[in-house]
Short mmCIF file of C-alpha atoms in Angstrom, two decimals:
data_model
loop_
_atom_site.label_atom_id
_atom_site.label_comp_id
_atom_site.label_asym_id
_atom_site.label_seq_id
_atom_site.Cartn_x
_atom_site.Cartn_y
_atom_site.Cartn_z
CA MET A 233 62.82 139.33 151.94
CA LYS A 234 65.23 136.41 152.21
CA LYS A 235 68.29 138.61 151.89
CA TYR A 236 67.51 139.93 155.39
CA LEU A 237 66.79 136.52 156.91
CA LEU A 238 69.99 136.26 158.93
CA PHE A 239 69.48 139.73 160.38
CA ILE A 240 65.87 138.93 161.26
CA PHE A 241 67.15 136.01 163.33
CA LEU A 242 69.97 138.01 164.88
CA PHE A 243 68.28 141.26 165.87
CA PRO A 244 65.91 139.95 168.59
CA LEU A 245 69.00 138.79 170.48
CA PHE A 246 69.80 142.44 171.23
CA THR A 247 66.61 142.79 173.27
CA GLN A 248 65.76 139.28 174.45
CA LEU A 249 69.10 138.26 175.96
CA SER A 250 70.70 140.34 178.69
CA SER A 251 74.06 138.60 179.03
CA GLY A 252 76.84 139.28 176.55
CA GLN A 253 77.94 135.66 176.81
CA ASP A 254 74.39 134.46 176.09
CA LYS A 255 74.24 136.62 172.97
CA LYS A 256 77.64 135.48 171.77
CA ALA A 257 76.73 131.81 172.21
CA LYS A 258 73.40 132.23 170.43
CA LEU A 259 74.97 134.16 167.57
CA GLU A 260 77.59 131.46 167.15
CA GLU A 261 74.87 128.81 167.11
CA ILE A 262 72.87 130.64 164.43
CA MET A 263 75.89 131.26 162.21
CA LYS A 264 77.08 127.66 162.46
CA THR A 265 73.61 126.50 161.47
CA TYR A 266 73.55 128.73 158.39
CA HIS A 267 77.04 127.67 157.41
CA GLY A 268 76.11 124.03 157.92
CA PHE A 269 73.33 124.39 155.36
CA ASN A 270 75.72 126.08 152.86
CA MET A 271 73.89 129.37 153.36
CA PHE A 272 76.88 131.43 154.51
CA ASP A 273 80.64 131.39 153.89
CA GLY A 274 82.48 134.49 155.04
CA ALA A 275 82.89 136.71 158.10
CA VAL A 276 80.37 138.36 160.41
CA LEU A 277 80.60 141.00 163.13
CA VAL A 278 77.91 142.19 165.53
CA ALA A 279 78.31 145.24 167.77
CA GLU A 280 76.01 146.79 170.36
CA ASN A 281 76.44 150.08 172.22
CA GLY A 282 79.58 150.70 170.20
CA LYS A 283 81.29 147.47 171.31
CA VAL A 284 81.82 144.20 169.45
CA ILE A 285 79.80 141.39 171.04
CA TYR A 286 80.47 138.76 168.38
CA LYS A 287 82.67 138.10 165.38
CA GLY A 288 83.27 134.90 163.50
CA ALA A 289 84.39 133.41 160.20
CA PHE A 290 83.13 130.41 158.27
CA GLY A 291 84.05 128.45 155.16
CA MET A 292 86.94 128.88 152.79
CA ALA A 293 88.65 132.04 151.58
CA ASN A 294 90.13 129.89 148.82
CA HIS A 295 88.70 126.48 147.97
CA GLU A 296 91.56 125.46 145.68
CA TRP A 297 94.11 125.76 148.50
CA LYS A 298 91.69 125.03 151.37
CA ILE A 299 92.49 128.34 153.07
CA PRO A 300 89.82 129.19 155.66
CA ASN A 301 88.13 132.55 156.11
CA THR A 302 89.11 134.55 159.20
CA THR A 303 87.79 137.78 160.67
CA ASP A 304 90.66 139.64 158.99
CA THR A 305 90.01 138.15 155.54
CA LYS A 306 89.40 140.87 152.95
CA PHE A 307 86.20 140.70 150.91
CA MET A 308 84.96 142.67 147.93
CA LEU A 309 82.10 144.92 149.09
CA GLY A 310 80.15 145.41 145.88
CA SER A 311 77.62 148.20 146.42
CA VAL A 312 78.47 148.51 150.11
CA SER A 313 81.20 150.67 148.53
CA LYS A 314 78.51 153.30 147.91
CA PRO A 315 78.08 154.45 151.54
CA ILE A 316 81.85 154.92 151.73
CA THR A 317 81.91 156.81 148.42
CA ALA A 318 79.12 159.04 149.76
CA MET A 319 81.13 159.74 152.89
CA LEU A 320 84.19 160.59 150.80
CA MET A 321 82.11 163.05 148.78
CA LEU A 322 80.78 164.68 151.96
CA ILE A 323 84.36 165.13 153.16
CA GLN A 324 85.05 167.10 149.96
CA VAL A 325 81.88 169.12 150.59
CA GLN A 326 83.04 169.83 154.14
CA LYS A 327 86.40 171.02 152.76
CA GLY A 328 84.55 173.46 150.51
CA LEU A 329 85.79 171.79 147.33
CA ILE A 330 82.39 170.58 146.10
CA ASP A 331 78.87 172.01 146.46
CA LEU A 332 75.96 169.61 146.87
CA ASP A 333 73.72 171.79 144.73
CA LYS A 334 76.07 172.33 141.82
CA THR A 335 75.64 170.22 138.71
CA ILE A 336 77.71 167.64 136.87
CA SER A 337 78.42 170.27 134.20
CA ASP A 338 79.89 172.61 136.81
CA TYR A 339 82.65 170.05 137.43
CA ILE A 340 82.78 168.11 134.14
CA PRO A 341 82.17 170.75 131.43
CA GLU A 342 82.40 168.24 128.57
CA TYR A 343 79.60 166.10 130.00
CA SER A 344 76.43 166.08 127.89
CA LYS A 345 74.78 169.45 128.57
CA LYS A 346 71.24 168.14 128.12
CA ASN A 347 71.74 166.00 131.23
CA GLY A 348 74.78 167.39 133.01
CA SER A 349 73.33 170.85 133.53
CA ARG A 350 70.23 169.37 135.21
CA ILE A 351 71.71 166.84 137.63
CA THR A 352 73.17 167.96 140.98
CA ILE A 353 75.64 166.25 143.29
CA ARG A 354 72.84 165.94 145.86
CA GLN A 355 70.71 164.05 143.36
CA LEU A 356 73.56 161.70 142.42
CA LEU A 357 74.09 160.86 146.09
CA GLY A 358 70.39 160.09 146.64
CA HIS A 359 69.68 158.21 143.39
CA SER A 360 67.20 160.91 142.43
CA SER A 361 69.11 162.11 139.35
CA GLY A 362 67.03 160.14 136.86
CA MET A 363 70.25 158.67 135.48
CA PRO A 364 69.68 155.08 134.28
CA ASN A 365 71.67 152.03 135.36
CA TYR A 366 73.98 149.88 133.26
CA ASP A 367 71.29 147.26 132.64
CA ILE A 368 69.85 149.45 129.88
CA ILE A 369 72.81 148.40 127.71
CA LYS A 370 72.27 145.04 126.06
CA ASP A 371 74.97 142.53 126.96
CA PHE A 372 76.58 144.82 129.54
CA PHE A 373 77.21 141.55 131.35
CA PRO A 374 79.38 139.83 130.35
CA LYS A 375 80.74 141.80 127.37
CA ILE A 376 81.12 145.46 128.32
CA SER A 377 81.76 144.77 132.00
CA ARG A 378 84.89 142.82 131.03
CA GLN A 379 86.44 145.62 128.98
CA ASN A 380 88.99 148.14 130.19
CA PHE A 381 87.92 151.78 129.88
CA SER A 382 89.48 155.12 130.57
CA ARG A 383 87.28 157.31 132.78
CA GLU A 384 86.41 159.51 129.79
CA ASP A 385 85.48 156.62 127.51
CA TYR A 386 83.33 154.94 130.13
CA VAL A 387 81.38 158.16 130.76
CA LYS A 388 80.71 158.44 127.02
CA LEU A 389 78.83 155.13 127.20
CA PHE A 390 75.99 156.64 129.20
CA MET A 391 76.16 160.44 129.34
CA ASP A 392 73.70 160.91 126.45
CA SER A 393 71.25 158.27 127.70
CA ALA A 394 67.69 159.47 128.23
CA LEU A 395 66.89 160.19 131.87
CA VAL A 396 64.32 157.96 133.55
CA PHE A 397 62.56 161.02 135.02
CA GLU A 398 63.10 164.72 135.66
CA PRO A 399 65.97 165.03 138.18
CA GLY A 400 64.82 165.33 141.78
CA THR A 401 61.29 164.02 141.22
CA SER A 402 61.66 160.28 141.92
CA TYR A 403 64.07 157.48 142.84
CA TYR A 404 66.00 155.15 140.54
CA TYR A 405 69.06 153.22 141.68
CA SER A 406 72.00 154.07 139.43
CA SER A 407 75.54 152.76 139.77
CA TRP A 408 76.48 155.14 136.96
CA GLY A 409 75.51 157.99 139.27
CA TYR A 410 78.03 156.82 141.85
CA PHE A 411 80.70 156.35 139.19
CA MET A 412 80.15 160.03 138.37
CA LEU A 413 80.65 160.99 142.02
CA GLY A 414 84.03 159.26 141.97
CA TYR A 415 84.96 160.88 138.66
CA ILE A 416 83.94 164.34 139.85
CA MET A 417 86.09 163.97 142.97
CA GLU A 418 89.06 162.96 140.83
CA ARG A 419 88.63 165.96 138.55
CA VAL A 420 88.20 168.45 141.40
CA THR A 421 91.03 167.22 143.63
CA GLY A 422 93.53 166.08 141.01
CA ARG A 423 93.92 162.81 142.93
CA SER A 424 92.72 159.35 141.98
CA TYR A 425 89.64 158.00 143.69
CA SER A 426 91.71 155.22 145.30
CA GLN A 427 94.30 157.69 146.59
CA LEU A 428 91.62 160.04 147.91
CA MET A 429 89.82 157.17 149.64
CA LYS A 430 93.05 155.98 151.25
CA GLU A 431 94.16 159.41 152.47
CA ASP A 432 90.82 160.88 153.54
CA ILE A 433 89.17 157.82 155.10
CA PHE A 434 91.19 154.62 155.40
CA ASP A 435 94.44 156.10 156.72
CA LYS A 436 92.66 158.42 159.14
CA LEU A 437 90.56 155.63 160.63
CA GLY A 438 93.27 152.98 160.68
CA MET A 439 91.34 150.91 158.14
CA ASN A 440 94.57 149.27 157.05
CA SER A 441 92.88 146.23 155.52
CA SER A 442 90.70 148.24 153.13
CA GLY A 443 91.34 149.60 149.67
CA SER A 444 90.18 150.22 146.14
CA TYR A 445 90.72 147.06 144.11
CA TYR A 446 91.94 146.64 140.56
CA HIS A 447 92.01 143.12 139.15
CA THR A 448 95.76 143.13 138.42
CA GLN A 449 96.56 143.77 142.09
CA VAL A 450 97.82 141.14 144.49
CA VAL A 451 96.08 141.83 147.83
CA ASP A 452 97.23 139.85 150.87
CA LYS A 453 94.46 137.87 152.58
CA ARG A 454 91.83 138.72 149.95
CA ALA A 455 89.22 136.00 149.58
CA SER A 456 88.42 134.47 146.21
CA GLY A 457 84.82 134.91 145.08
CA TYR A 458 82.61 131.91 144.37
CA ASP A 459 79.09 131.22 143.20
CA TYR A 460 77.28 128.50 145.09
CA SER A 461 74.39 126.34 143.96
CA LEU A 462 73.22 122.85 144.83
CA GLY A 463 75.83 121.56 142.40
CA GLY A 464 78.63 123.05 144.48
CA TYR A 465 81.05 125.96 144.09
CA THR A 466 82.19 127.65 140.89
CA SER A 467 84.60 130.56 140.55
CA GLY A 468 83.02 134.01 140.40
CA ASP A 469 82.85 135.74 137.03
CA PHE A 470 85.42 138.33 135.89
CA ARG A 471 84.74 142.06 135.78
CA ASP A 472 87.19 144.80 134.82
CA GLN A 473 87.30 147.13 137.80
CA SER A 474 87.80 150.22 135.63
CA ASN A 475 84.00 150.51 135.43
CA THR A 476 83.23 150.02 139.13
CA MET A 477 84.96 153.08 140.65
CA GLY A 478 82.77 154.58 143.35
CA THR A 479 80.13 151.91 142.90
CA GLY A 480 81.62 148.56 143.86
CA ASP A 481 85.42 148.49 143.75
CA LEU A 482 86.28 148.53 147.46
CA TYR A 483 87.43 145.64 149.61
CA SER A 484 87.43 145.54 153.40
CA THR A 485 87.11 143.41 156.52
CA VAL A 486 84.41 143.19 159.17
CA GLU A 487 86.74 144.83 161.68
CA ASP A 488 87.55 147.76 159.39
CA LEU A 489 83.85 148.34 158.75
CA PHE A 490 83.33 148.47 162.51
CA LYS A 491 85.93 151.27 162.62
CA LEU A 492 83.93 153.09 159.95
CA HIS A 493 80.75 152.67 162.00
CA LEU A 494 82.41 154.21 165.07
CA ALA A 495 83.71 157.13 163.01
CA ILE A 496 80.21 157.80 161.70
CA SER A 497 78.69 157.55 165.19
CA ASN A 498 81.30 159.95 166.62
CA ASN A 499 81.33 162.43 163.68
CA THR A 500 85.05 161.78 163.34
CA LEU A 501 85.35 162.62 159.64
CA ILE A 502 82.26 164.66 158.83
CA ASN A 503 80.34 167.03 161.06
CA LYS A 504 76.93 166.33 162.58
CA LYS A 505 75.08 168.47 160.05
CA LEU A 506 76.40 166.49 157.09
CA THR A 507 75.97 163.20 158.96
CA ASP A 508 72.32 164.06 159.61
CA GLU A 509 71.86 164.85 155.91
CA MET A 510 73.49 161.54 154.99
CA PHE A 511 70.91 159.67 157.06
CA THR A 512 67.86 161.77 156.19
CA PRO A 513 65.36 159.47 154.45
CA GLY A 514 64.92 160.41 150.81
CA ILE A 515 62.15 159.82 148.31
CA ARG A 516 59.67 157.08 149.17
CA PRO A 517 59.44 154.13 149.13
CA TRP A 518 63.18 153.44 149.40
CA ARG A 519 64.03 156.50 151.52
CA TYR A 520 67.63 156.54 150.30
CA GLY A 521 69.75 159.28 151.87
CA PHE A 522 73.36 159.83 150.82
CA GLY A 523 74.69 156.30 150.32
CA TRP A 524 72.30 154.59 152.73
CA PHE A 525 68.78 153.22 152.79
CA ASN A 526 67.14 154.78 155.87
CA GLN A 527 63.89 153.23 157.02
CA ASN A 528 62.15 151.08 159.59
CA PHE A 529 63.46 147.54 159.38
CA LYS A 530 60.81 144.94 160.26
CA TYR A 531 62.23 141.89 162.01
CA THR A 532 58.97 140.32 163.30
CA THR A 533 55.33 140.73 162.28
CA THR A 534 54.91 143.44 164.93
CA ASP A 535 58.40 144.80 165.70
CA SER A 536 60.65 147.11 163.71
CA VAL A 537 63.61 149.39 164.26
CA PHE A 538 64.88 152.41 162.32
CA ALA A 539 68.07 151.43 160.52
CA ASN A 540 70.65 152.60 157.99
CA TYR A 541 71.71 149.80 155.67
CA HIS A 542 73.09 148.75 152.30
CA LEU A 543 73.43 145.49 150.39
CA GLY A 544 76.22 144.73 147.95
CA THR A 545 76.85 142.03 145.36
CA THR A 546 79.70 141.61 142.93
CA GLU A 547 81.24 138.66 141.15
CA GLY A 548 81.33 135.87 143.75
CA PHE A 549 80.76 138.16 146.75
CA LEU A 550 77.82 139.43 148.78
CA SER A 551 77.87 141.98 151.59
CA PHE A 552 75.34 143.45 153.99
CA LEU A 553 75.92 146.35 156.38
CA ILE A 554 73.25 147.59 158.79
CA ARG A 555 73.46 150.24 161.54
CA ILE A 556 70.87 150.76 164.28
CA PRO A 557 71.44 154.33 165.54
CA SER A 558 69.20 154.04 168.62
CA THR A 559 71.50 151.44 170.20
CA ASN A 560 74.72 152.28 168.32
CA SER A 561 74.58 148.75 166.93
CA LEU A 562 76.08 147.26 163.80
CA VAL A 563 75.72 143.99 161.90
CA VAL A 564 78.16 143.19 159.07
CA PHE A 565 78.03 140.16 156.79
CA LEU A 566 80.81 139.69 154.23
CA CYS A 567 80.35 136.60 152.09
CA ASN A 568 82.46 135.04 149.33
CA SER A 569 79.96 132.45 148.10
CA ALA A 570 77.26 134.43 146.30
CA PRO A 571 74.45 134.14 145.60
CA THR A 572 73.69 132.61 148.99
CA HIS A 573 70.17 131.78 150.10
CA PHE A 574 69.91 134.90 152.24
CA SER A 575 70.62 137.10 149.20
CA GLU A 576 67.61 135.96 147.21
#
């Protein structure tokens, strides 16, 4: 698929070039080419064996003021927030506050019993709950997505919706499921999702350029989001962030996401048992674990590598995060001109 095109070009460099300088030069050449064809504006980081071998930034963080992107520019992550939400949930599991096999109703008693008593935390994490996605609501974009909701009122929008299948029997990607994970953590801990994320992950890892975004905030060095087409750039659409908690509300930098990668590799925040569960391939064909797709990633007609990855899109932004456990490698693309050609 085209959304993986940049990675397909980049990955062979890990095996075909022996010199770090050779790899860095080739990576720079590839990224400049993509940027030159208006196929990438943003920041990129590539690491191998736990060390950064390349990072770079391209295009404008803000076109109105002609402010360029840098490697410490902050980008909205979209659904790349989900792996971090999953990790936050596993931290609560490790603390003994939440049980993977308890249900929504165990933590949110007022949730619709016909669904809440059947869906477990484990199933929410792996998109096997049968919970639908927001696209079942007519005009969710742009009408409902622009409205401000309390947590309780937003949950009422979907809690009585018919399940797509019996929980645990199949796979269906649901951002509502990840919203529920965030809401459950808030109810159990008595802390907001953003506070919990800051204290349990970002502060501990020194991810000082990451956070949970709300549209009234002023965030230093945060890129503006744009849509790009052959006609040029337009400003990204508006979405009220009250309905993206746990699913797509985080912002970060390529360097902070590298810190997250190292923490995962070293079991810094969650133990090996939970890390292994997080990366255990789930129901075919997508093999989604807890917050990550886990499957062989084909980069030529004959070659593939087992990888953990996630793609994210949100208004004017696109992100792609891929880990290769066998070589402790990482590739991060954070883009503020979506949809780009490699996202199609």
